[in-house]
Short mmCIF file of C-alpha atoms in Angstrom, two decimals:
data_model
loop_
_atom_site.label_atom_id
_atom_site.label_comp_id
_atom_site.label_asym_id
_atom_site.label_seq_id
_atom_site.Cartn_x
_atom_site.Cartn_y
_atom_site.Cartn_z
CA MET A 1 -2.19 119.32 89.04
CA SER A 2 -2.25 121.41 87.05
CA ILE A 3 -5.71 122.80 86.94
CA ASN A 4 -8.45 122.54 84.82
CA ARG A 5 -11.49 123.80 83.77
CA THR A 6 -13.51 121.86 86.45
CA GLU A 7 -11.70 122.89 89.24
CA ALA A 8 -11.28 126.39 88.19
CA THR A 9 -15.05 126.49 87.70
CA ARG A 10 -15.13 125.03 91.35
CA LEU A 11 -12.51 127.63 92.89
CA ALA A 12 -14.65 130.30 90.39
CA ARG A 13 -17.80 130.05 92.75
CA GLU A 14 -15.94 129.80 96.04
CA CYS A 15 -14.23 133.51 94.75
CA LEU A 16 -17.66 134.60 93.76
CA PRO A 17 -19.44 136.92 95.92
CA LYS A 18 -15.78 138.23 97.56
CA LEU A 19 -15.12 139.58 93.53
CA LEU A 20 -19.02 140.94 93.60
CA GLU A 21 -18.47 142.79 97.13
CA HIS A 22 -15.07 144.19 96.53
CA GLU A 23 -16.41 145.55 92.81
CA SER A 24 -19.27 147.11 94.54
CA ILE A 25 -16.95 148.09 97.11
CA SER A 26 -14.77 150.02 93.90
CA SER A 27 -17.88 151.46 92.30
CA GLY A 28 -19.66 153.12 95.33
CA GLY A 29 -22.51 150.01 95.42
CA GLN A 30 -22.48 149.49 91.83
CA SER A 31 -22.66 146.45 90.89
CA LEU A 32 -24.28 142.89 89.59
CA SER A 33 -23.73 141.15 92.76
CA ASN A 34 -28.31 141.09 93.46
CA ASP A 35 -28.22 139.64 90.25
CA ILE A 36 -25.71 137.26 89.94
CA THR A 37 -25.10 134.18 92.46
CA ALA A 38 -22.83 131.30 92.64
CA SER A 39 -24.35 128.37 91.45
CA SER A 40 -25.72 129.79 88.37
CA LEU A 41 -21.55 129.41 87.76
CA SER A 42 -21.18 127.58 84.64
CA GLU A 43 -17.96 126.27 82.71
CA THR A 44 -18.61 127.20 79.80
CA ASN A 45 -18.04 131.39 81.63
CA VAL A 46 -14.58 130.17 82.89
CA ALA A 47 -11.36 130.05 81.59
CA VAL A 48 -7.87 128.99 83.08
CA LYS A 49 -4.82 130.15 81.87
CA SER A 50 -1.03 128.81 82.92
CA LEU A 51 0.75 131.45 84.21
CA CYS A 52 4.08 130.67 85.78
CA ARG A 53 6.06 127.96 87.66
CA LEU A 54 6.50 128.11 91.47
CA TRP A 55 9.89 128.65 92.93
CA ALA A 56 11.63 124.75 92.96
CA GLY A 57 8.53 123.30 91.87
CA MET A 58 6.14 123.24 93.64
CA GLY A 59 3.41 124.36 92.11
CA TYR A 60 2.21 127.13 89.76
CA ILE A 61 0.41 130.58 89.75
CA TYR A 62 -2.70 130.48 87.31
CA GLN A 63 -5.40 132.83 86.06
CA VAL A 64 -8.72 132.47 86.12
CA THR A 65 -11.11 134.93 83.98
CA ILE A 66 -15.30 134.39 84.50
CA ASN A 67 -16.51 136.01 81.40
CA ASN A 68 -20.53 136.54 80.79
CA LEU A 69 -21.41 136.58 84.31
CA HIS A 70 -25.28 138.21 83.63
CA PRO A 71 -26.66 139.36 79.92
CA SER A 72 -27.00 142.97 80.73
CA SER A 73 -22.98 143.27 81.69
CA ASN A 74 -21.92 143.76 78.75
CA ASN A 75 -19.21 141.01 78.44
CA LYS A 76 -17.80 142.05 82.08
CA LYS A 77 -14.69 140.03 82.84
CA TYR A 78 -14.46 139.10 86.01
CA GLN A 79 -10.13 137.95 86.72
CA PHE A 80 -8.27 136.20 90.10
CA ILE A 81 -4.81 134.33 90.24
CA VAL A 82 -5.06 131.25 92.32
CA LYS A 83 -1.70 129.53 93.79
CA ARG A 84 -2.39 125.60 93.96
CA VAL A 85 1.35 124.86 96.24
CA ILE A 86 2.16 120.99 95.35
CA PRO A 87 5.64 120.44 98.31
CA PRO A 88 6.48 116.71 97.81
CA PRO A 89 5.49 113.93 99.72
CA LYS A 90 6.63 114.46 103.23
CA GLN A 91 8.90 111.88 103.54
CA SER A 92 11.30 112.44 100.61
CA ARG A 93 11.59 116.25 101.70
CA SER A 94 14.73 117.46 101.53
CA MET A 95 15.52 120.48 104.01
CA GLY A 96 14.64 123.21 101.96
CA ASP A 97 11.83 121.29 100.43
CA GLU A 98 10.18 121.32 104.47
CA ARG A 99 11.46 125.11 104.54
CA LYS A 100 9.70 125.54 101.87
CA ALA A 101 6.50 123.66 102.57
CA VAL A 102 6.04 125.01 105.33
CA SER A 103 6.28 128.99 104.55
CA TYR A 104 3.35 128.32 102.22
CA LEU A 105 0.94 126.53 105.12
CA PHE A 106 2.09 130.57 106.89
CA GLU A 107 1.48 132.23 103.34
CA ALA A 108 -2.13 130.86 103.74
CA ASN A 109 -2.49 131.66 107.04
CA PHE A 110 -1.47 135.22 106.22
CA TYR A 111 -3.51 136.01 103.35
CA GLU A 112 -6.20 134.05 105.39
CA THR A 113 -6.28 136.30 108.92
CA ILE A 114 -4.53 138.63 108.66
CA ALA A 115 -4.94 140.21 105.00
CA PRO A 116 -8.27 141.66 105.60
CA THR A 117 -7.16 144.04 108.25
CA LEU A 118 -3.99 145.53 106.52
CA ILE A 119 -6.17 146.24 103.14
CA ASP A 120 -9.66 147.34 105.10
CA GLU A 121 -7.31 149.34 108.33
CA TYR A 122 -4.52 150.01 106.86
CA ASP A 123 -5.11 149.91 103.69
CA LEU A 124 -1.54 148.80 102.33
CA ALA A 125 -1.83 147.44 98.33
CA ILE A 126 -1.60 144.00 98.39
CA PRO A 127 -3.18 140.96 96.70
CA ILE A 128 -7.07 140.53 98.84
CA PRO A 129 -7.82 136.84 99.12
CA TYR A 130 -10.85 135.91 97.95
CA HIS A 131 -9.97 131.79 99.03
CA VAL A 132 -8.08 129.42 101.17
CA GLU A 133 -7.91 125.95 101.23
CA ARG A 134 -5.26 122.74 102.72
CA ASP A 135 -4.75 119.91 102.76
CA GLU A 136 -2.78 118.64 106.55
CA LYS A 137 -2.21 115.23 105.17
CA THR A 138 0.02 116.60 102.52
CA ASP A 139 0.96 120.14 102.72
CA GLN A 140 -1.00 121.26 99.65
CA VAL A 141 -2.12 124.28 99.24
CA THR A 142 -3.72 127.40 97.10
CA ILE A 143 -4.66 130.67 97.16
CA CYS A 144 -7.50 132.61 95.63
CA MET A 145 -6.69 136.50 95.50
CA SER A 146 -6.84 139.68 92.94
CA ARG A 147 -4.38 140.95 90.59
CA LEU A 148 -2.71 143.40 91.17
CA THR A 149 -2.11 146.59 89.33
CA GLY A 150 1.74 147.90 87.60
CA SER A 151 4.36 147.37 86.31
CA PRO A 152 7.78 145.11 87.03
CA GLY A 153 10.68 148.25 87.95
CA TYR A 154 13.53 147.90 90.15
CA LEU A 155 14.71 150.51 92.95
CA SER A 156 16.79 152.73 90.69
CA SER A 157 14.90 156.00 91.61
CA ASP A 158 13.41 157.89 93.72
CA GLU A 159 10.46 156.88 93.84
CA ASN A 160 10.54 154.03 93.71
CA ILE A 161 12.46 153.66 97.33
CA HIS A 162 10.57 156.06 98.77
CA ALA A 163 7.27 154.14 97.93
CA VAL A 164 8.87 151.11 99.19
CA LEU A 165 10.24 152.74 102.32
CA GLN A 166 7.01 154.49 103.07
CA TRP A 167 4.80 150.14 102.29
CA LEU A 168 7.35 148.78 104.40
CA ALA A 169 7.53 151.01 107.46
CA THR A 170 3.39 150.70 107.45
CA LEU A 171 2.61 147.25 107.63
CA HIS A 172 5.63 147.65 110.72
CA ALA A 173 3.57 149.87 112.05
CA ALA A 174 1.07 148.13 111.95
CA THR A 175 2.29 145.02 113.16
CA TRP A 176 3.95 146.74 115.84
CA GLY A 177 5.20 144.88 119.25
CA PRO A 178 2.30 142.44 121.45
CA LYS A 179 0.93 142.77 117.74
CA ALA A 180 3.52 140.89 115.95
CA ASP A 181 3.97 138.30 119.01
CA GLU A 182 -0.13 137.70 119.03
CA TYR A 183 0.25 136.51 114.70
CA VAL A 184 3.17 134.57 115.90
CA ASP A 185 1.23 132.39 119.17
CA ARG A 186 -1.12 131.89 117.11
CA LYS A 187 1.06 130.43 113.96
CA LEU A 188 0.01 133.31 111.62
CA VAL A 189 3.11 134.17 110.76
CA GLN A 190 6.84 133.29 111.68
CA PRO A 191 8.01 132.72 114.84
CA ILE A 192 11.57 134.89 112.78
CA GLY A 193 10.25 136.84 109.64
CA SER A 194 12.89 136.77 106.23
CA TYR A 195 13.72 134.30 103.76
CA TRP A 196 17.77 134.78 105.24
CA HIS A 197 18.74 134.55 108.75
CA LEU A 198 21.25 132.13 109.84
CA ASP A 199 18.43 129.58 111.29
CA THR A 200 17.40 128.61 107.91
CA ARG A 201 21.35 128.38 106.33
CA PRO A 202 23.16 126.20 108.21
CA SER A 203 25.60 125.15 104.85
CA GLU A 204 25.98 128.82 104.15
CA HIS A 205 27.91 129.77 106.57
CA ASP A 206 29.64 126.58 107.32
CA SER A 207 30.78 127.34 103.99
CA MET A 208 32.10 130.49 105.15
CA SER A 209 36.04 131.91 104.65
CA ARG A 210 37.93 131.19 108.51
CA ARG A 211 40.24 134.40 106.87
CA GLY A 212 40.31 138.26 106.37
CA TRP A 213 36.14 140.12 107.29
CA GLU A 214 34.46 136.60 105.81
CA GLY A 215 35.85 135.78 108.40
CA ARG A 216 34.93 137.76 111.27
CA LEU A 217 31.47 137.92 110.39
CA LYS A 218 31.39 134.26 110.40
CA LEU A 219 32.74 134.02 114.08
CA ALA A 220 30.17 136.92 115.48
CA ALA A 221 26.95 135.57 113.00
CA ARG A 222 25.63 133.26 115.86
CA ALA A 223 25.57 136.01 118.55
CA ILE A 224 24.38 138.69 115.89
CA ASP A 225 21.84 136.60 115.03
CA GLU A 226 21.20 136.42 118.82
CA ARG A 227 21.69 139.75 119.98
CA LEU A 228 18.32 140.54 116.61
CA LYS A 229 16.43 138.38 117.80
CA ARG A 230 16.84 139.82 121.89
CA ASP A 231 15.66 143.29 120.54
CA LYS A 232 12.37 144.74 121.92
CA MET A 233 11.96 146.34 118.22
CA GLN A 234 9.57 143.70 116.93
CA CYS A 235 7.52 144.09 114.81
CA CYS A 236 6.20 141.82 111.56
CA ILE A 237 8.65 142.04 108.32
CA HIS A 238 7.58 141.31 104.79
CA GLY A 239 10.66 138.41 104.86
CA ASP A 240 11.50 139.31 101.12
CA ALA A 241 11.32 142.37 99.92
CA LYS A 242 12.80 142.20 96.67
CA ASP A 243 11.62 144.21 93.13
CA ALA A 244 10.93 140.85 91.55
CA ASN A 245 7.71 141.03 94.70
CA MET A 246 6.94 144.21 93.47
CA LEU A 247 4.06 145.77 91.38
CA PHE A 248 4.83 149.99 90.60
CA GLY A 249 2.31 152.05 90.18
CA GLU A 250 1.48 153.15 86.20
CA GLY A 251 2.21 156.72 86.07
CA GLY A 252 5.81 156.76 88.13
CA GLY A 253 7.27 155.25 91.73
CA SER A 254 4.30 156.92 93.57
CA SER A 255 2.47 153.97 94.81
CA VAL A 256 3.50 149.99 95.05
CA SER A 257 1.96 146.68 95.94
CA MET A 258 3.35 144.05 96.66
CA TYR A 259 3.08 139.90 97.55
CA ASP A 260 4.64 137.11 98.27
CA PHE A 261 4.32 136.24 102.29
CA GLN A 262 5.45 132.89 103.04
CA TYR A 263 8.09 134.86 104.75
CA CYS A 264 6.99 137.21 106.97
CA GLY A 265 6.93 137.60 110.53
CA LYS A 266 8.49 138.38 113.04
CA ALA A 267 12.21 140.30 112.89
CA PRO A 268 13.22 144.22 114.42
CA PRO A 269 13.45 146.71 111.72
CA SER A 270 15.18 148.67 114.12
CA VAL A 271 18.62 148.94 114.15
CA SER A 272 18.16 148.96 109.97
CA THR A 273 17.95 145.12 109.25
CA GLU A 274 16.11 142.23 108.10
CA SER A 275 14.25 143.17 105.49
CA LEU A 276 15.19 147.08 105.71
CA SER A 277 19.03 145.33 105.20
CA TYR A 278 17.32 143.52 102.22
CA VAL A 279 15.89 146.51 100.25
CA ALA A 280 18.99 149.08 101.32
CA CYS A 281 22.15 145.48 99.61
CA ILE A 282 19.14 146.05 95.83
CA ILE A 283 19.14 149.47 95.67
CA LEU A 284 23.93 149.02 96.73
CA PHE A 285 23.61 146.73 93.05
CA TYR A 286 21.59 149.64 90.93
CA ASP A 287 24.03 152.21 91.79
CA GLU A 288 27.14 149.47 91.31
CA VAL A 289 25.70 148.99 87.69
CA THR A 290 24.08 152.01 86.83
#
């Protein structure tokens, strides 16, 4: 189900107070927030554009633009991103469909509850959440958030690598130990973080060769997985820290923003596993092809 202008206008009314609040904070208190109300917003002020489909066709990403809010606004535009998740009917979902549908519910919880703290207290560069909706019967999710600035990039330079490691270290420190346990208990993040962990990949594990180094790794995989789950040094990891989920500063790789928190959850970074090993594999890949 695509978002038409009427639906976009409804969401814009929900998001407008936080959009204006954020503008006021960013500009040192100078904004039009005292002159504009959500009720004054009409469909003529709103435009919606489809940007892309979600993985496996499970929804869409839209950009909503608000124009001409006030005569004194000098045609200032406000934009936000809408992530609209539409899973298949529950009775017809595969294991992969169910995993993805649940992951979007966790992402909604993350943006609604954890993201504001990471932004305000730790200055972590992630989308600012404006509005979140869920449909418990269908698992449909709508997340309205700020549009990040920056450019796509690759983990092929020292600047980019250092920026990413600093970003990950900040997230890990902010969610260390008891905080990670609290978030899991409140069902705000995945109980086991990472897009790639053994519980979600039974078919891939079964298909591994029984011979050579791959066979030895296959035999050891379950023990390694259990050891990581028991590690005392736990935090919340991003879960899918690949360069496709990053935007780098316009002036180079001195800063990075990240998005897509479907698989954010509890895991140990203590032995360079999970998110750090994921980043390391990407770095090695670029070293090989360049």
